[in-house]
Tab-separated table of C-alpha atoms and ligand atoms in Angstrom:
chain	number	residue	atom	x	y	z
A	1	UNK	CA	19.854	-8.882	-5.531
A	2	UNK	CA	20.611	-12.103	-3.668
A	3	UNK	CA	20.929	-12.479	0.082
A	4	UNK	CA	24.655	-13.056	-0.417
A	5	UNK	CA	24.951	-9.708	-2.239
A	6	UNK	CA	23.077	-7.965	0.540
A	7	UNK	CA	25.346	-9.554	3.130
A	8	UNK	CA	28.441	-8.522	1.204
A	9	UNK	CA	27.198	-4.939	0.945
A	10	UNK	CA	26.260	-4.871	4.598
A	11	UNK	CA	29.740	-5.956	5.652
A	12	UNK	CA	31.437	-3.407	3.417
A	13	UNK	CA	29.192	-0.476	4.280
A	14	UNK	CA	29.217	-1.023	8.026
A	15	UNK	CA	32.782	-2.361	8.103
A	16	UNK	CA	31.902	-5.429	10.109
A	17	UNK	CA	32.444	-9.162	10.051
A	18	UNK	CA	29.465	-9.964	12.248
A	19	UNK	CA	26.631	-11.983	10.825
A	20	UNK	CA	23.530	-9.793	10.641
A	21	UNK	CA	19.855	-10.848	10.724
A	22	UNK	CA	17.514	-10.587	7.713
A	23	UNK	CA	13.955	-9.294	7.602
A	24	UNK	CA	11.398	-8.779	4.859
A	25	UNK	CA	8.135	-6.890	4.429
A	26	UNK	CA	6.070	-7.156	1.244
A	27	UNK	CA	4.385	-4.472	-0.831
A	28	UNK	CA	0.684	-4.762	-1.594
A	29	UNK	CA	-1.890	-4.502	-4.302
A	30	UNK	CA	-5.475	-3.601	-3.615
A	31	UNK	CA	-7.962	-5.726	-5.555
A	32	UNK	CA	-10.884	-3.395	-4.888
A	33	UNK	CA	-12.057	-0.923	-2.216
A	34	UNK	CA	-10.088	2.193	-3.096
A	35	UNK	CA	-10.186	5.364	-1.003
A	36	UNK	CA	-12.619	3.607	1.301
A	37	UNK	CA	-10.290	2.950	4.245
A	38	UNK	CA	-10.307	6.469	5.695
A	39	UNK	CA	-14.045	6.587	4.959
A	40	UNK	CA	-14.722	3.698	7.350
A	41	UNK	CA	-15.447	1.247	4.533
A	42	UNK	CA	-13.987	-2.062	3.367
A	43	UNK	CA	-10.796	-2.761	1.420
A	44	UNK	CA	-9.618	-5.967	-0.233
A	45	UNK	CA	-5.815	-5.921	-0.569
A	46	UNK	CA	-3.168	-8.654	-0.755
A	47	UNK	CA	0.551	-8.641	0.034
A	48	UNK	CA	2.892	-9.294	-2.904
A	49	UNK	CA	6.298	-10.893	-3.193
A	50	UNK	CA	8.171	-7.689	-4.045
A	51	UNK	CA	9.033	-5.764	-0.927
A	52	UNK	CA	11.737	-4.428	1.360
A	53	UNK	CA	14.633	-6.349	2.879
A	54	UNK	CA	16.391	-5.175	6.028
A	55	UNK	CA	19.788	-6.547	7.068
A	56	UNK	CA	20.478	-5.624	10.665
A	57	UNK	CA	22.948	-5.783	13.504
A	58	UNK	CA	22.466	-4.410	16.983
A	59	UNK	CA	25.087	-1.943	18.223
A	60	UNK	CA	26.442	-1.539	21.721
A	61	UNK	CA	25.841	2.241	21.772
A	62	UNK	CA	22.742	4.376	20.988
A	63	UNK	CA	23.633	5.254	17.431
A	64	UNK	CA	21.453	4.433	14.409
A	65	UNK	CA	22.999	4.017	10.985
A	66	UNK	CA	20.768	3.521	7.956
A	67	UNK	CA	21.792	2.775	4.400
A	68	UNK	CA	19.548	2.094	1.408
A	69	UNK	CA	20.777	0.236	-1.654
A	70	UNK	CA	18.030	2.124	-3.510
A	71	UNK	CA	19.418	5.544	-2.585
A	72	UNK	CA	23.202	5.047	-2.510
A	73	UNK	CA	23.719	8.747	-3.282
A	74	UNK	CA	22.293	9.561	0.142
A	75	UNK	CA	25.004	7.418	1.730
A	76	UNK	CA	24.845	6.415	5.358
A	77	UNK	CA	22.296	8.360	7.371
A	78	UNK	CA	23.092	8.624	11.054
A	79	UNK	CA	21.211	9.725	14.129
A	80	UNK	CA	20.926	8.969	17.843
A	81	UNK	CA	18.101	7.160	19.619
A	82	UNK	CA	17.737	10.294	21.722
A	83	UNK	CA	16.875	12.424	18.686
A	84	UNK	CA	14.386	10.811	16.350
A	85	UNK	CA	12.668	13.999	15.248
A	86	UNK	CA	11.710	14.372	11.576
A	87	UNK	CA	14.581	15.740	9.512
A	88	UNK	CA	14.024	16.627	5.864
A	89	UNK	CA	17.714	15.989	5.126
A	90	UNK	CA	17.260	12.370	6.167
A	91	UNK	CA	14.907	11.708	3.219
A	92	UNK	CA	13.751	8.071	3.063
A	93	UNK	CA	15.294	7.319	6.496
A	94	UNK	CA	12.477	9.271	8.142
A	95	UNK	CA	10.289	6.164	7.660
A	96	UNK	CA	12.355	3.861	9.901
A	97	UNK	CA	13.149	6.771	12.229
A	98	UNK	CA	9.436	7.525	12.618
A	99	UNK	CA	8.711	3.882	13.388
A	100	UNK	CA	11.412	3.695	16.080
A	101	UNK	CA	10.162	6.988	17.484
A	102	UNK	CA	6.597	5.682	17.925
A	103	UNK	CA	7.762	2.363	19.381
A	104	UNK	CA	9.630	4.262	22.074
A	105	UNK	CA	6.757	6.681	22.605
A	106	UNK	CA	4.444	3.675	23.123
A	107	UNK	CA	6.664	2.478	25.959
A	108	UNK	CA	8.735	-0.204	24.210
A	109	UNK	CA	12.326	-0.374	25.319
A	110	UNK	CA	14.904	0.101	22.546
A	111	UNK	CA	18.104	0.245	24.581
A	112	UNK	CA	20.633	0.013	21.740
A	113	UNK	CA	21.208	1.457	18.318
A	114	UNK	CA	21.415	-0.531	15.078
A	115	UNK	CA	23.087	-0.665	11.689
A	116	UNK	CA	20.463	-1.372	9.046
A	117	UNK	CA	20.885	-1.876	5.338
A	118	UNK	CA	17.654	-1.695	3.342
A	119	UNK	CA	16.971	-2.937	-0.144
A	120	UNK	CA	13.601	-2.727	-1.858
A	121	UNK	CA	12.494	-4.381	-5.073
A	122	UNK	CA	9.134	-2.594	-5.142
A	123	UNK	CA	9.197	0.401	-7.437
A	124	UNK	CA	9.068	3.613	-5.363
A	125	UNK	CA	6.055	5.898	-5.574
A	126	UNK	CA	4.190	3.412	-7.728
A	127	UNK	CA	1.244	2.908	-5.399
A	128	UNK	CA	2.444	-0.521	-4.205
A	129	UNK	CA	3.138	0.706	-0.667
A	130	UNK	CA	6.903	0.886	-0.623
A	131	UNK	CA	6.570	3.225	2.361
A	132	UNK	CA	4.338	0.923	4.429
A	133	UNK	CA	6.750	-1.869	3.566
A	134	UNK	CA	9.678	0.159	4.911
A	135	UNK	CA	7.736	0.994	8.070
A	136	UNK	CA	6.641	-2.578	8.719
A	137	UNK	CA	10.026	-4.127	8.045
A	138	UNK	CA	11.404	-1.742	10.657
A	139	UNK	CA	8.588	-2.829	12.979
A	140	UNK	CA	9.537	-6.513	12.790
A	141	UNK	CA	13.224	-5.654	13.170
A	142	UNK	CA	12.451	-3.908	16.472
A	143	UNK	CA	10.074	-6.653	17.613
A	144	UNK	CA	12.582	-9.457	17.015
A	145	UNK	CA	15.848	-7.745	17.904
A	146	UNK	CA	14.613	-6.355	21.212
A	147	UNK	CA	12.158	-9.219	21.939
A	148	UNK	CA	9.198	-6.885	22.250
A	149	UNK	CA	5.700	-8.117	23.004
A	150	UNK	CA	3.837	-6.083	20.450
A	151	UNK	CA	0.740	-7.389	18.755
A	152	UNK	CA	0.598	-7.032	15.006
A	153	UNK	CA	-2.351	-4.674	14.977
A	154	UNK	CA	-0.540	-2.287	17.274
A	155	UNK	CA	2.504	-2.362	14.996
A	156	UNK	CA	0.251	-1.663	12.004
A	157	UNK	CA	-1.272	1.317	13.816
A	158	UNK	CA	2.172	2.699	14.630
A	159	UNK	CA	3.034	2.469	10.920
A	160	UNK	CA	-0.065	4.483	10.078
A	161	UNK	CA	0.922	7.007	12.739
A	162	UNK	CA	4.257	7.522	10.987
A	163	UNK	CA	2.369	8.519	7.835
A	164	UNK	CA	-0.257	10.639	9.598
A	165	UNK	CA	1.672	12.397	12.356
A	166	UNK	CA	5.311	12.195	11.347
A	167	UNK	CA	5.033	12.712	7.579
A	168	UNK	CA	1.696	14.539	7.378
A	169	UNK	CA	-0.128	12.197	4.966
A	170	UNK	CA	-3.650	11.496	6.198
A	171	UNK	CA	-3.731	7.972	4.830
A	172	UNK	CA	-5.888	5.160	6.144
A	173	UNK	CA	-4.842	1.813	7.584
A	174	UNK	CA	-5.027	-0.377	4.486
A	175	UNK	CA	-1.383	-0.422	3.421
A	176	UNK	CA	0.182	-1.218	6.786
A	177	UNK	CA	-2.549	-3.799	7.426
A	178	UNK	CA	-1.967	-5.608	4.135
A	179	UNK	CA	1.811	-5.518	4.580
A	180	UNK	CA	1.601	-6.556	8.234
A	181	UNK	CA	-1.005	-9.304	7.976
A	182	UNK	CA	-0.645	-10.606	4.416
A	183	UNK	CA	-0.977	-14.349	3.844
A	184	UNK	CA	0.383	-16.357	0.928
A	185	UNK	CA	-2.306	-16.903	-1.744
A	186	UNK	CA	-4.981	-15.014	0.220
A	187	UNK	CA	-6.469	-11.541	-0.048
A	188	UNK	CA	-7.752	-9.743	3.050
A	189	UNK	CA	-11.208	-8.263	3.353
A	190	UNK	CA	-10.873	-5.614	6.045
A	191	UNK	CA	-13.557	-3.492	7.645
A	192	UNK	CA	-11.536	-0.333	8.278
A	193	UNK	CA	-13.932	0.926	10.925
A	194	UNK	CA	-14.134	-2.142	13.186
A	195	UNK	CA	-10.824	-3.666	11.963
A	196	UNK	CA	-12.514	-7.053	11.621
A	197	UNK	CA	-11.052	-9.009	8.745
A	198	UNK	CA	-11.381	-12.235	6.741
A	199	UNK	CA	-8.888	-13.970	4.505
A	200	UNK	CA	-10.215	-15.037	1.109
A	201	UNK	CA	-8.324	-17.559	-1.038
A	202	UNK	CA	-7.321	-15.994	-4.341
A	203	UNK	CA	-8.238	-18.808	-6.678
A	204	UNK	CA	-8.119	-17.443	-10.167
A	205	UNK	CA	-8.035	-20.787	-12.058
A	206	UNK	CA	-5.995	-20.199	-15.227
A	207	UNK	CA	-5.742	-16.426	-14.690
A	208	UNK	CA	-3.073	-14.253	-13.101
A	209	UNK	CA	-2.851	-10.780	-11.728
A	210	UNK	CA	-0.672	-8.564	-13.851
A	211	UNK	CA	0.617	-5.326	-12.302
A	212	UNK	CA	1.204	-2.527	-14.767
A	213	UNK	CA	3.245	0.458	-13.639
A	214	UNK	CA	2.415	3.663	-15.510
A	215	UNK	CA	5.864	5.007	-14.548
A	216	UNK	CA	4.210	8.396	-14.274
A	217	UNK	CA	5.810	10.695	-11.723
A	218	UNK	CA	3.282	11.253	-8.962
A	219	UNK	CA	3.542	14.975	-8.440
A	220	UNK	CA	1.488	16.566	-5.669
A	221	UNK	CA	-0.030	13.165	-4.867
A	222	UNK	CA	0.122	13.778	-1.111
A	223	UNK	CA	-1.676	17.102	-1.250
A	224	UNK	CA	-4.336	15.810	-3.658
A	225	UNK	CA	-4.805	12.784	-1.420
A	226	UNK	CA	-5.315	14.975	1.638
A	227	UNK	CA	-7.707	17.131	-0.380
A	228	UNK	CA	-9.886	14.101	-1.277
A	229	UNK	CA	-10.011	13.132	2.365
A	230	UNK	CA	-11.030	16.640	3.425
A	231	UNK	CA	-13.772	16.682	0.752
A	232	UNK	CA	-15.192	13.415	2.127
A	233	UNK	CA	-15.104	14.779	5.663
A	234	UNK	CA	-17.018	17.860	4.570
A	235	UNK	CA	-19.583	15.728	2.725
A	236	UNK	CA	-20.041	13.559	5.818
A	237	UNK	CA	-20.546	16.549	8.036
A	238	UNK	CA	-23.222	17.860	5.618
A	239	UNK	CA	-25.055	14.491	5.730
A	240	UNK	CA	-24.830	14.435	9.513
A	241	UNK	CA	-26.978	17.537	9.772
A	242	UNK	CA	-29.943	15.169	9.321
A	243	UNK	CA	-28.672	11.595	9.566
A	244	UNK	CA	-26.768	10.081	12.466
A	245	UNK	CA	-23.954	8.184	10.786
A	246	UNK	CA	-20.314	8.033	11.823
A	247	UNK	CA	-18.716	7.327	8.430
A	248	UNK	CA	-19.528	6.476	4.819
A	249	UNK	CA	-18.941	2.785	5.447
A	250	UNK	CA	-22.137	2.813	7.509
A	251	UNK	CA	-24.212	4.376	4.775
A	252	UNK	CA	-26.122	2.139	2.355
A	253	UNK	CA	-26.566	3.193	-1.257
A	254	UNK	CA	-30.270	3.678	-0.562
A	255	UNK	CA	-29.595	6.072	2.343
A	256	UNK	CA	-26.997	7.899	0.318
A	257	UNK	CA	-29.434	8.459	-2.537
A	258	UNK	CA	-32.035	9.699	-0.073
A	259	UNK	CA	-29.774	12.133	1.768
A	260	UNK	CA	-27.202	13.165	-0.842
A	261	UNK	CA	-29.000	16.491	-1.453
A	262	UNK	CA	-27.654	17.583	1.945
A	263	UNK	CA	-24.109	17.638	0.546
A	264	UNK	CA	-23.699	21.229	-0.497
A	265	UNK	CA	-20.907	21.026	-3.036
A	266	UNK	CA	-21.370	18.992	-6.184
A	267	UNK	CA	-17.745	17.873	-6.152
A	268	UNK	CA	-18.013	16.627	-2.584
A	269	UNK	CA	-21.199	14.773	-3.524
A	270	UNK	CA	-19.287	12.892	-6.220
A	271	UNK	CA	-16.511	12.010	-3.769
A	272	UNK	CA	-19.044	10.695	-1.251
A	273	UNK	CA	-20.857	8.740	-3.941
A	274	UNK	CA	-17.642	6.935	-4.784
A	275	UNK	CA	-16.963	6.126	-1.127
A	276	UNK	CA	-20.432	4.641	-0.572
A	277	UNK	CA	-20.749	2.715	-3.850
A	278	UNK	CA	-17.152	1.460	-3.709
A	279	UNK	CA	-17.736	0.050	-0.257
A	280	UNK	CA	-20.764	-1.915	-1.498
A	281	UNK	CA	-18.819	-3.095	-4.544
A	282	UNK	CA	-16.055	-4.389	-2.296
A	283	UNK	CA	-18.446	-6.486	-0.234
A	284	UNK	CA	-20.018	-7.868	-3.399
A	285	UNK	CA	-16.589	-8.597	-4.872
A	286	UNK	CA	-15.679	-10.634	-1.796
A	287	UNK	CA	-18.850	-12.693	-2.242
A	288	UNK	CA	-18.190	-13.228	-5.946
A	289	UNK	CA	-14.708	-14.495	-5.196
A	290	UNK	CA	-15.981	-16.806	-2.469
A	291	UNK	CA	-18.449	-18.271	-4.946
A	292	UNK	CA	-15.715	-18.712	-7.533
A	293	UNK	CA	-17.318	-16.206	-9.913
A	294	UNK	CA	-14.231	-14.411	-11.159
A	295	UNK	CA	-16.125	-12.909	-14.104
A	296	UNK	CA	-18.430	-11.146	-11.646
A	297	UNK	CA	-15.405	-10.086	-9.632
A	298	UNK	CA	-13.765	-8.619	-12.745
A	299	UNK	CA	-16.872	-6.641	-13.645
A	300	UNK	CA	-16.832	-4.990	-10.201
A	301	UNK	CA	-13.152	-4.117	-10.671
A	302	UNK	CA	-14.042	-2.351	-13.915
A	303	UNK	CA	-16.853	-0.426	-12.235
A	304	UNK	CA	-14.467	0.582	-9.493
A	305	UNK	CA	-12.116	2.139	-12.029
A	306	UNK	CA	-14.933	4.061	-13.706
A	307	UNK	CA	-15.981	5.475	-10.348
A	308	UNK	CA	-12.402	6.439	-9.465
A	309	UNK	CA	-12.079	8.078	-12.871
A	310	UNK	CA	-15.376	9.972	-13.015
A	311	UNK	CA	-16.420	10.594	-9.405
A	312	UNK	CA	-13.244	10.475	-7.346
A	313	UNK	CA	-11.044	11.798	-10.170
A	314	UNK	CA	-7.787	10.173	-9.155
A	315	UNK	CA	-6.930	8.058	-12.197
A	316	UNK	CA	-5.378	10.368	-14.812
A	317	UNK	CA	-4.840	9.837	-18.547
A	318	UNK	CA	-2.013	7.306	-18.173
A	319	UNK	CA	-3.842	4.866	-15.894
A	320	UNK	CA	-7.011	5.274	-17.955
A	321	UNK	CA	-5.147	4.345	-21.123
A	322	UNK	CA	-3.668	1.217	-19.530
A	323	UNK	CA	-6.968	0.097	-18.061
A	324	UNK	CA	-8.997	0.803	-21.201
A	325	UNK	CA	-6.490	-1.111	-23.325
A	326	UNK	CA	-6.811	-4.035	-20.937
A	327	UNK	CA	-10.623	-3.912	-21.005
A	328	UNK	CA	-10.544	-4.270	-24.790
A	329	UNK	CA	-8.152	-7.184	-24.767
A	330	UNK	CA	-9.192	-10.834	-24.992
A	331	UNK	CA	-8.679	-12.857	-21.832
A	332	UNK	CA	-8.920	-9.885	-19.470
A	333	UNK	CA	-11.696	-10.314	-16.966
A	334	UNK	CA	-11.147	-7.087	-15.034
A	335	UNK	CA	-8.744	-4.160	-14.753
A	336	UNK	CA	-8.460	-1.077	-12.579
A	337	UNK	CA	-6.000	1.305	-11.005
A	338	UNK	CA	-4.681	0.205	-7.610
A	339	UNK	CA	-3.547	2.295	-4.629
A	340	UNK	CA	-3.971	6.029	-4.245
A	341	UNK	CA	-3.903	6.843	-7.980
A	342	UNK	CA	-2.555	10.076	-9.528
A	343	UNK	CA	-0.180	7.814	-11.491
A	344	UNK	CA	1.231	4.611	-10.053
A	345	UNK	CA	-0.028	1.149	-10.974
A	346	UNK	CA	-2.997	-0.651	-12.442
A	347	UNK	CA	-3.843	-4.334	-12.072
A	348	UNK	CA	-5.519	-6.677	-14.524
A	349	UNK	CA	-6.786	-10.224	-14.076
A	350	UNK	CA	-5.713	-11.926	-17.264
A	351	UNK	CA	-5.830	-15.407	-18.738
A	352	UNK	CA	-2.293	-16.808	-18.512
A	353	UNK	CA	-2.110	-17.463	-22.241
A	354	UNK	CA	-2.884	-13.801	-22.994
A	355	UNK	CA	-0.388	-12.127	-20.680
A	356	UNK	CA	2.378	-11.616	-23.223
A	357	UNK	CA	-0.028	-10.285	-25.868
A	358	UNK	CA	-1.549	-7.903	-23.374
A	359	UNK	CA	1.848	-6.558	-22.334
A	360	UNK	CA	2.700	-5.911	-25.978
A	361	UNK	CA	-0.584	-4.184	-26.697
A	362	UNK	CA	-0.385	-1.937	-23.620
A	363	UNK	CA	3.240	-1.034	-24.352
A	364	UNK	CA	2.351	-0.149	-27.939
A	365	UNK	CA	-0.723	1.986	-27.161
A	366	UNK	CA	0.838	3.645	-24.140
A	367	UNK	CA	4.204	4.509	-25.623
A	368	UNK	CA	2.566	5.944	-28.730
A	369	UNK	CA	0.481	8.283	-26.619
A	370	UNK	CA	2.819	9.301	-23.798
A	371	UNK	CA	6.332	8.829	-25.177
A	372	UNK	CA	7.545	6.584	-22.349
A	373	UNK	CA	6.800	2.971	-21.560
A	374	UNK	CA	5.058	1.161	-18.716
A	375	UNK	CA	6.590	-1.748	-16.754
A	376	UNK	CA	5.027	-5.056	-15.799
A	377	UNK	CA	5.214	-7.407	-12.822
A	378	UNK	CA	3.381	-10.673	-12.297
A	379	UNK	CA	1.943	-10.575	-8.797
A	380	UNK	CA	2.668	-13.424	-6.458
A	381	UNK	CA	0.545	-13.165	-3.324
A	382	UNK	CA	2.702	-13.563	-0.218
A	383	UNK	CA	3.021	-13.481	3.537
A	384	UNK	CA	3.255	-10.351	5.667
A	385	UNK	CA	6.330	-8.829	7.339
A	386	UNK	CA	8.671	-11.289	9.097
A	387	UNK	CA	12.224	-12.316	9.888
A	388	UNK	CA	13.708	-14.515	7.186
A	389	UNK	CA	16.350	-17.132	7.591
A	390	UNK	CA	19.490	-17.055	5.518
A	391	UNK	CA	18.867	-18.906	2.270
A	392	UNK	CA	15.109	-18.278	2.410
A	393	UNK	CA	14.871	-15.865	-0.486
B	401	GLA	C1	-2.987	4.981	-0.224
B	401	GLA	C2	-3.217	5.091	1.277
B	401	GLA	C3	-4.265	4.078	1.743
B	401	GLA	C4	-5.535	4.155	0.891
B	401	GLA	C5	-5.193	4.156	-0.592
B	401	GLA	C6	-6.400	4.407	-1.459
B	401	GLA	O1	-2.408	3.744	-0.539
B	401	GLA	O2	-2.021	4.893	1.984
B	401	GLA	O3	-4.542	4.287	3.110
B	401	GLA	O4	-6.298	5.270	1.243
B	401	GLA	O5	-4.209	5.119	-0.917
B	401	GLA	O6	-7.312	3.374	-1.342
């Protein structure tokens, strides 16, 4: 959908002739470092060029009107600045509402309401952070429209708060961080405990990152996600009976092997193993990329998937099929699931000349087994959330 189309829709839906402002926040992929963020480890995500657009005008009263081109059946959703409490009937609009709520709670002045039209070209519920994108685009709308002095990290933390406190998903900080601080052609190595980060240029020579959407409905993903987190917390508390450590990101593989017997449940031990080993893999992967060794990087991606499949148990048959097909294909140097799992997307680093063949092979194998087909996107690594000028898209 072009900017002109969005403008046209905005004017019709909100019955206005005013010229609105345009904002954009990307989605993200995670190259490696999965389910490590809430365990105090490292992640290595990058923002992508699909994302969420917001077309906005300020109102002169305190009313908020939201409309999503992705959910036209839900029509215009309205509320007042004075009542931003969670409302199940408001569906997707709880994301921007939650963001505005936490801005106000943090002391930022939002004196007027707004009309906002949203349009996202990231597939929903596919593990590419459509929700963080919606939160962060709302964040930059508020920052720019009301000239607020908010630093980006604070905005990122408010986005996470929407997930944790407003929507009840105990997610970590990775998604909002990647969406908020993405940089064109760079991935971000983030220490989720200290929040220190480094940008790493994504130089893949004649390879590209292919995103493969399993198109599998992610049922119960939120409750399974929260369950994984609780299992890690239990495992940590078992370890802490003898070892002073504040999170799994602080634990080396050697220490883990020495103290893992303290973790009472076998399942929790597997979850903790993933968290510790995945953190080390992520640091190694960063080094491999810095040294230009993309083969080494790809091997670590593959190991990450195996660990998510066997120890963390979040991949599922569909993602496994996609990833295994990719592993067996010429020109693929690494493939793994990306995001929370339980369905959603996988990524593969593939030689450009092999991309079309790989898509065909995955479609064939996958459709034969599951009766529906996957979708593909070629990832372009982009900047984080920002205002865009007309004609910029
Ligand atoms: C989701 C969460 C993130 C992170 C990933 C798994 O995307 O929102 O915080 O935990 O899953 O790595």
